[in-house]
Coordinates of C-alpha atoms and ligand atoms in Angstrom, one line a residue:
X1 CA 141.2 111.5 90.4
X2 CA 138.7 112.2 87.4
X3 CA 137.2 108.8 88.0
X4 CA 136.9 109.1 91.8
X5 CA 134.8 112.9 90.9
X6 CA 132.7 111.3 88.3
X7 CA 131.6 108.3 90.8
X8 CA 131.3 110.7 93.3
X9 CA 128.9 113.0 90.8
X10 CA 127.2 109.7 90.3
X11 CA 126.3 108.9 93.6
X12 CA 125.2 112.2 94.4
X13 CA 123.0 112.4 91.3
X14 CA 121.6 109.2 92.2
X15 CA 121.0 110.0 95.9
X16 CA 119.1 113.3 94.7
X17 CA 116.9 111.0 92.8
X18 CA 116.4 108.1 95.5
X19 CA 115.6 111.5 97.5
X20 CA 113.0 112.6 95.0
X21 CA 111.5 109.1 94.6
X22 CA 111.1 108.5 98.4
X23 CA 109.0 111.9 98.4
X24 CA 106.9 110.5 95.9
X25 CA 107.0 107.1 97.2
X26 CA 106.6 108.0 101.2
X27 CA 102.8 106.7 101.1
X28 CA 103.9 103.6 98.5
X29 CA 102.7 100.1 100.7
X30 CA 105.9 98.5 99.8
X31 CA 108.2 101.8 100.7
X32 CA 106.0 101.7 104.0
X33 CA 106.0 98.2 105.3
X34 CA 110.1 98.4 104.7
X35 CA 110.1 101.3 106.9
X36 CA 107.5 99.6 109.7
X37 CA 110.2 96.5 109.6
X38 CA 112.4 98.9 110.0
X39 CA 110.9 100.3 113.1
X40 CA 110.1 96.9 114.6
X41 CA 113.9 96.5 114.5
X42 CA 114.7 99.5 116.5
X43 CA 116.2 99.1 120.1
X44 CA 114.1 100.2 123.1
X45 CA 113.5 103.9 123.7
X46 CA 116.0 103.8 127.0
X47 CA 119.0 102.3 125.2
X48 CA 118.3 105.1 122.4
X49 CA 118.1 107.6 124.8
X50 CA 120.9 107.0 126.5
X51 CA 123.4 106.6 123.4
X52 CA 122.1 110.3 122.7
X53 CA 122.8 111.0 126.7
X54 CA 126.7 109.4 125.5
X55 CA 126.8 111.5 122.7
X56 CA 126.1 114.8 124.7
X57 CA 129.0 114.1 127.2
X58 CA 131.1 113.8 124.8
X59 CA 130.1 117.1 122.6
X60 CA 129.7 118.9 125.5
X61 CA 130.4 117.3 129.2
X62 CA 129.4 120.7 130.9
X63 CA 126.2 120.5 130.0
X64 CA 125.4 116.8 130.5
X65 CA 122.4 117.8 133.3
X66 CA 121.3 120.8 130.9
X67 CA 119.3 118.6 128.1
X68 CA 116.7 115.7 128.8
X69 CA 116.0 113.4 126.0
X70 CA 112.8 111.5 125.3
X71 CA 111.8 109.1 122.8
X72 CA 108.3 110.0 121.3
X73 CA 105.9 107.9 118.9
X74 CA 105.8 108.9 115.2
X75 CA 102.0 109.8 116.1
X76 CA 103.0 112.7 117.8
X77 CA 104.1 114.3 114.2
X78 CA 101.7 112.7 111.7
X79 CA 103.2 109.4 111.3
X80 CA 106.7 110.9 110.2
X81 CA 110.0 111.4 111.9
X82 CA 110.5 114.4 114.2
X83 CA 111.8 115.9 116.6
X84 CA 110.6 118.5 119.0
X85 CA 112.3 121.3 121.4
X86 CA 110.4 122.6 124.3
X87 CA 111.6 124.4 127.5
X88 CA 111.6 122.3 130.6
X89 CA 109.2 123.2 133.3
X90 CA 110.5 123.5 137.1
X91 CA 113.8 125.3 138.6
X92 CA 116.3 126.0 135.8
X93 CA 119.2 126.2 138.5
X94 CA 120.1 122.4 138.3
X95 CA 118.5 120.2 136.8
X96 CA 117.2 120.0 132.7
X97 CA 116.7 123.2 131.0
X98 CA 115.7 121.9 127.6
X99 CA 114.2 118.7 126.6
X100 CA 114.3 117.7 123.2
X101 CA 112.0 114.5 122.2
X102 CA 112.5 113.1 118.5
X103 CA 111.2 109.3 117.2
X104 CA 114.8 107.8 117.2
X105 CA 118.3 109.0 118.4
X106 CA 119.2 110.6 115.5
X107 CA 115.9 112.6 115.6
X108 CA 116.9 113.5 119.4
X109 CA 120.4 113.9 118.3
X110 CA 119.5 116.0 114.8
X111 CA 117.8 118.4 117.4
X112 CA 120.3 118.9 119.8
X113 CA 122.1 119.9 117.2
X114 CA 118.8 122.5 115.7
X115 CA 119.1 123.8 119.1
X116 CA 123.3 124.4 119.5
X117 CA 123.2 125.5 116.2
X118 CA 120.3 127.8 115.7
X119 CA 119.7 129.2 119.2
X120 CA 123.8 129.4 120.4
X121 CA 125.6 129.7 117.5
X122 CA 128.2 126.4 118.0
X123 CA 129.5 125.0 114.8
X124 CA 129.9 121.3 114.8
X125 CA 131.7 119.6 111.9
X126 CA 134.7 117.6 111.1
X127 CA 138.2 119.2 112.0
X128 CA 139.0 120.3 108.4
X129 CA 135.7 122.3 108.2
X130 CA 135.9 123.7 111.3
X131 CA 135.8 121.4 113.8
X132 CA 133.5 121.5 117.2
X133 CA 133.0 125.4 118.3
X134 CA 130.8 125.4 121.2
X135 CA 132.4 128.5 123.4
X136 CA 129.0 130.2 122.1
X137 CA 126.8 128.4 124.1
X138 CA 126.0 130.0 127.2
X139 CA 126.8 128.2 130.5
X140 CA 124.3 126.3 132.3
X141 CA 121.2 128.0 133.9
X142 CA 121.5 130.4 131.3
X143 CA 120.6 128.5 127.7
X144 CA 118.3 130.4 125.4
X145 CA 114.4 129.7 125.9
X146 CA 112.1 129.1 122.7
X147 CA 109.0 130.5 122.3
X148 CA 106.3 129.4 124.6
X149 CA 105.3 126.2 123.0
X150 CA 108.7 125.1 121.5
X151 CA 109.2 124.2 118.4
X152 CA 108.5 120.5 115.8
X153 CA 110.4 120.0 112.8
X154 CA 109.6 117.0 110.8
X155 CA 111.6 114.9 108.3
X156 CA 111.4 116.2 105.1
X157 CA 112.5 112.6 103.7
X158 CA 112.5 109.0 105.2
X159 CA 116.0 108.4 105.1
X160 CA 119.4 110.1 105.0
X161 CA 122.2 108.1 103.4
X162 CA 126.0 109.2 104.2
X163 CA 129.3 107.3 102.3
X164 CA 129.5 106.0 99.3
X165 CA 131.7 102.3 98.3
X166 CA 134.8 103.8 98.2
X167 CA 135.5 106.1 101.2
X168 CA 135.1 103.3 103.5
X169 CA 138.2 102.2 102.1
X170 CA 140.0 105.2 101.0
X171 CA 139.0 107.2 103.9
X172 CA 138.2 105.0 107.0
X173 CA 140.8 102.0 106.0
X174 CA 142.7 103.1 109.3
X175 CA 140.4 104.2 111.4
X176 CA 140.1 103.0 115.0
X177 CA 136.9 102.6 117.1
X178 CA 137.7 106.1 118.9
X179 CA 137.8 107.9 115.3
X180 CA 135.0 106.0 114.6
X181 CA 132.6 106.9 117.5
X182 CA 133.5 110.8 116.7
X183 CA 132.3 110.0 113.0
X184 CA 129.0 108.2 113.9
X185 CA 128.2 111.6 116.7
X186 CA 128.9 113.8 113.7
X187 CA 126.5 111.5 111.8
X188 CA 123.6 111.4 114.3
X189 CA 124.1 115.1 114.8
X190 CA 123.4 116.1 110.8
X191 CA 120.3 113.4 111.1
X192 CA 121.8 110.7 108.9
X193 CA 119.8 107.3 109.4
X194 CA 121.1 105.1 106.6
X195 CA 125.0 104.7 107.2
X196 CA 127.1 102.6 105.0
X197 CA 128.7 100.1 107.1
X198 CA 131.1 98.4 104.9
X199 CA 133.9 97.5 107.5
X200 CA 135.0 94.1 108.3
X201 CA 133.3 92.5 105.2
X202 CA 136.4 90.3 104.3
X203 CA 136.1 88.5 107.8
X204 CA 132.6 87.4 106.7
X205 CA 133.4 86.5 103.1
X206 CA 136.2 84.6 104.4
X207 CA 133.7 82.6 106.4
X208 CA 131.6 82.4 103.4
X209 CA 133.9 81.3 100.9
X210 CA 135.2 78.3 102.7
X211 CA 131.4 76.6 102.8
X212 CA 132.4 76.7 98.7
X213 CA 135.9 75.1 99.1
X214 CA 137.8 78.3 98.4
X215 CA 141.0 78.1 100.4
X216 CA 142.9 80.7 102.3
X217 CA 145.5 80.9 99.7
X218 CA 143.3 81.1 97.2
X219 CA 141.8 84.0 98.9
X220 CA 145.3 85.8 99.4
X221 CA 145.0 85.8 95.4
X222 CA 141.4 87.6 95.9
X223 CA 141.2 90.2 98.6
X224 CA 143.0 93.5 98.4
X225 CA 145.2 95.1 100.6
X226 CA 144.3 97.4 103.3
X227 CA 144.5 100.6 101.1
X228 CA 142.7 99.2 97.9
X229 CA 140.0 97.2 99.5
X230 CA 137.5 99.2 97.5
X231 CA 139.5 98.3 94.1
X232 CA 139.1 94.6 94.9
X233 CA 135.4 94.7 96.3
X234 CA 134.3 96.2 92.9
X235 CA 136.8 93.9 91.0
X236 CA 139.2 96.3 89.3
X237 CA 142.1 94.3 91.0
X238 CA 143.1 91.3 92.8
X239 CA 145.7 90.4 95.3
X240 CA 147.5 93.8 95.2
X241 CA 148.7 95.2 98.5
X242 CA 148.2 91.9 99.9
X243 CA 147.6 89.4 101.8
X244 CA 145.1 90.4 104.6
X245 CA 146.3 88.6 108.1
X246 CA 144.3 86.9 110.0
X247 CA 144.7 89.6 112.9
X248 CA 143.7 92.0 110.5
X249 CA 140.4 90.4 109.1
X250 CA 139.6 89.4 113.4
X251 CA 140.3 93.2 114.3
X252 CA 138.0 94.7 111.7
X253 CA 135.2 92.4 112.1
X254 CA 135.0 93.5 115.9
X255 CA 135.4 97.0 114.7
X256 CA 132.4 96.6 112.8
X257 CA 130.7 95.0 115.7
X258 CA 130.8 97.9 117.6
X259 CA 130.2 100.4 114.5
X260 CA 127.1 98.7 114.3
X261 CA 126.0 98.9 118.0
X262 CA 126.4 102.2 118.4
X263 CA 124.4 102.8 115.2
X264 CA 121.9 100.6 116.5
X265 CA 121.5 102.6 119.7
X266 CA 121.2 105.9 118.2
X267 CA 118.6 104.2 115.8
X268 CA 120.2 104.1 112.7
X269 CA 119.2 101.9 110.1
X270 CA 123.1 100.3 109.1
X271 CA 123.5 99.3 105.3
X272 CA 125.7 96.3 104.5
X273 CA 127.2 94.7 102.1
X274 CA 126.0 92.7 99.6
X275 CA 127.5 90.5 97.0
X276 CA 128.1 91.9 93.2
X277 CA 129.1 88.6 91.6
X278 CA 133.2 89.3 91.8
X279 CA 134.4 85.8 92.9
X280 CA 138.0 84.5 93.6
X281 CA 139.6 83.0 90.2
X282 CA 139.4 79.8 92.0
X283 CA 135.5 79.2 92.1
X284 CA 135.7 78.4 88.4
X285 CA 137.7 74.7 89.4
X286 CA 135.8 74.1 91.5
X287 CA 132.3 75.0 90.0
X288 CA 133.5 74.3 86.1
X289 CA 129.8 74.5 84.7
X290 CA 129.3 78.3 86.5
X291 CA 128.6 81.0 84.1
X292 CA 132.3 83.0 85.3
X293 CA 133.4 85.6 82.7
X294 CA 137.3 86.6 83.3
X295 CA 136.9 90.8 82.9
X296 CA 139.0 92.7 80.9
X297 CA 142.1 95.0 82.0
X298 CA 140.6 97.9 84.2
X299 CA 143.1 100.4 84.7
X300 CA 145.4 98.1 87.2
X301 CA 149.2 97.9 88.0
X302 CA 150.7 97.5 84.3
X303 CA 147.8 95.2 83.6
X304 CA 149.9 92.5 84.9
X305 CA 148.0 89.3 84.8
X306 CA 148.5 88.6 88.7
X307 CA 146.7 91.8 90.0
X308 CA 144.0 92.6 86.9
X309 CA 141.7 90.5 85.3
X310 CA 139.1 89.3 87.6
X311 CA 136.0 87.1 87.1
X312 CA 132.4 87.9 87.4
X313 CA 129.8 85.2 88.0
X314 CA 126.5 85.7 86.1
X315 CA 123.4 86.9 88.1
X316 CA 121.2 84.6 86.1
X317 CA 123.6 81.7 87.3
X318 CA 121.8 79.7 90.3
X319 CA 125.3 79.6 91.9
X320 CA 124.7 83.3 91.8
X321 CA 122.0 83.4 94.4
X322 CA 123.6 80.5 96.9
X323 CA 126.6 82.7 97.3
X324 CA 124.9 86.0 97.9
X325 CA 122.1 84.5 100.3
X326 CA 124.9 83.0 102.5
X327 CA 126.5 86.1 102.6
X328 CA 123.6 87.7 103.9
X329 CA 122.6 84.9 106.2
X330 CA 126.4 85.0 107.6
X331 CA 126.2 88.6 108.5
X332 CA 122.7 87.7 110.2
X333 CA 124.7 85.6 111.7
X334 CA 127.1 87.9 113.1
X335 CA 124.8 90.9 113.7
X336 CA 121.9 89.7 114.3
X337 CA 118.9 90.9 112.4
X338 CA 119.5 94.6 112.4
X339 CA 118.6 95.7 108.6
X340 CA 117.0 94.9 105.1
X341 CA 119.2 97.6 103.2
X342 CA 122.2 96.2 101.2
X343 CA 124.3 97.6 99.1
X344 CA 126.2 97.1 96.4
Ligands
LIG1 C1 133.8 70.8 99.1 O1 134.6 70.0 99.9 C2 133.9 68.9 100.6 C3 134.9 68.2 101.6 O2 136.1 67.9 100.9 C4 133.3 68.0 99.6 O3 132.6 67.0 100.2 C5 132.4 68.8 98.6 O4 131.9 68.0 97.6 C6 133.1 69.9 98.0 N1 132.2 70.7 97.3 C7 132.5 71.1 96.0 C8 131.4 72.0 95.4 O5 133.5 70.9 95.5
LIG2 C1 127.2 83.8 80.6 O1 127.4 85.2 81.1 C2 127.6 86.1 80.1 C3 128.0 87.4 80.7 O2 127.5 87.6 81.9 C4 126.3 86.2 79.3 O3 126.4 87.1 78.2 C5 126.0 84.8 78.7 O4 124.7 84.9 78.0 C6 125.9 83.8 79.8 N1 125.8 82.4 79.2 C7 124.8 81.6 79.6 C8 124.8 80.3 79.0 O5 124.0 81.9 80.5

């Protein structure tokens, strides 16, 4: 518990600080042309549109026809992310009574949420902090009007990151693709951007590790169960909880398929995984003149030999660079060129 607080402490510290820097670094060329990639990436304004249209019917289905959403051009606030709220001009009977316009989904999403928040008093959260409490907002024809020329609220910061490494496996392990899509609306709601999408990984490392002759048993030795996947990704165990099945490893990689669709739509920028240099005890037969160190005993099950122990492979180590480039070009692979943020 102490350890999982202090990595949590750590993650937040160094979020603050990546928050800071990106202040300071929002004019930087190189902070800029990532972010222009970035954009060139992004899904038409329709599709994003219309995953925020999704989203709506599902936070609040009685007021589907109450909102229109519009994708705008950074121009419109200074070359920043926005989002604006105006009132919508014709009979309020029917039709729209609000449009909201934002640079991305999330920006659309972030102020449909200003707007339920702010100007009807709904809660939205997860369940344990309250859950969704929109009783507040008034019915339809008769939703709050701003002040004449709406209102523009602009990004303070490029990017808003959400999870760290370990709740994807602690907390999401046995998620399904219905919990999940509640999670990502949450997410686009608070304006997060830069999600962690950590799912499925195993399936693609699997795929991975056989172009270096690692076996499947030898990857049964490697992988962590279910429940400790975030132990074995960051090498603190091997094996335990084990072995992943096949249906297991198939399931999660479609789950992550559509995880990252639907972040995709909304805008989001998805963060995958990356490789850290933790490598099945059998890559050292089979590449004898790799740098591979064996770690020490990290706080595993009675530091038994068969789940502690596990080997690192040197950055500086060219083998070091083949393995983590075609773990990057298998997820391109899979998903398409979506992202250039890793993690790990
Ligand atoms: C991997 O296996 C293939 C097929 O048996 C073999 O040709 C290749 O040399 C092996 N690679 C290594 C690094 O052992
Ligand atoms: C091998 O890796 C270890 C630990 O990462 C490092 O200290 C050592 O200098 C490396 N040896 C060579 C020959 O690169």
């Amino acid at each position: 518990m102490h350890r999982i607080k202090l990595v949590l402490f750590v993650l937040l510290f160094v979020s603050l600080q990546t928050q800071s820097l990106s202040k300071q670094l929002h004019h930087d060329p190189i902070i800029d042309g990532v972010l222009n990639r970035l954009d060139s990436l992004r899904l038409t304004s329709s599709v994003q549109e219309s995953a925020v249209k999704g989203l709506l019917q599902r936070l609040i289905p009685t007021h589907f026809h109450s909102f229109e959403f519009r994708i705008i051009s950074k121009d419109v606030c200074g070359g920043s992310s926005c989002f604006v709220i105006e009132n919508y001009d014709g009979s309020r009977r029917i039709g729209p009574e609000i449009v909201i316009k934002g640079t991305t989904g999330v920006e659309i999403a972030s102020g449909l949420h200003w707007y339920l928040k702010y100007k009807c008093n709904a809660h939205v959260s997860w369940d344990k902090t309250g859950g969704i409490q929109i009783a507040s907002v008034p019915q339809p024809g008769h939703l709050p009007r701003l002040a004449s020329k709406g209102i523009l609220i602009r990004r303070p910061v490029p990017w808003t990151y959400y999870q760290n490494v370990v709740t994807s496996s602690y907390s999401y392990v046995w998620w399904g693709w219905e919990r999940w899509e509640r999670e990502i609306d949450w997410m686009a709601l608070q304006g997060i951007n830069l999600p962690l999408a950590f799912t499925g990984q195993e399936a693609i490392w699997q795929k991975v590790f056989k172009r270096f002759n690692i076996s499947k048993e030898d990857l049964d030795d490697y992988f962590g169960g279910p429940a400790f996947l975030a132990w074995a990704r960051m090498g603190n165990l091997h094996a335990w909880g084990g072995p992943l099945s096949e249906n297991w490893l198939g399931d999660q990689l479609l789950l992550q398929k559509q995880i990252l669709s639907r972040m995709l739509e909304l805008g989001m920028t998805p963060v995958l995984p990356s490789f850290s240099g933790n490598v099945p005890s059998a890559l050292r037969k089979i590449y004898p003149g790799a740098n591979i160190t064996r770690l020490d005993n990290w706080n595993t099950v009675d530091g038994d030999p068969r789940w502690c122990c596990t080997y690192l492979l040197n950055p500086s180590d060219p083998l070091f660079i083949d393995i983590g480039e075609a773990f990057i070009k298998q997820q391109i692979e899979e998903y398409g060129e979506i992202t250039n943020i890793y993690n790990w």
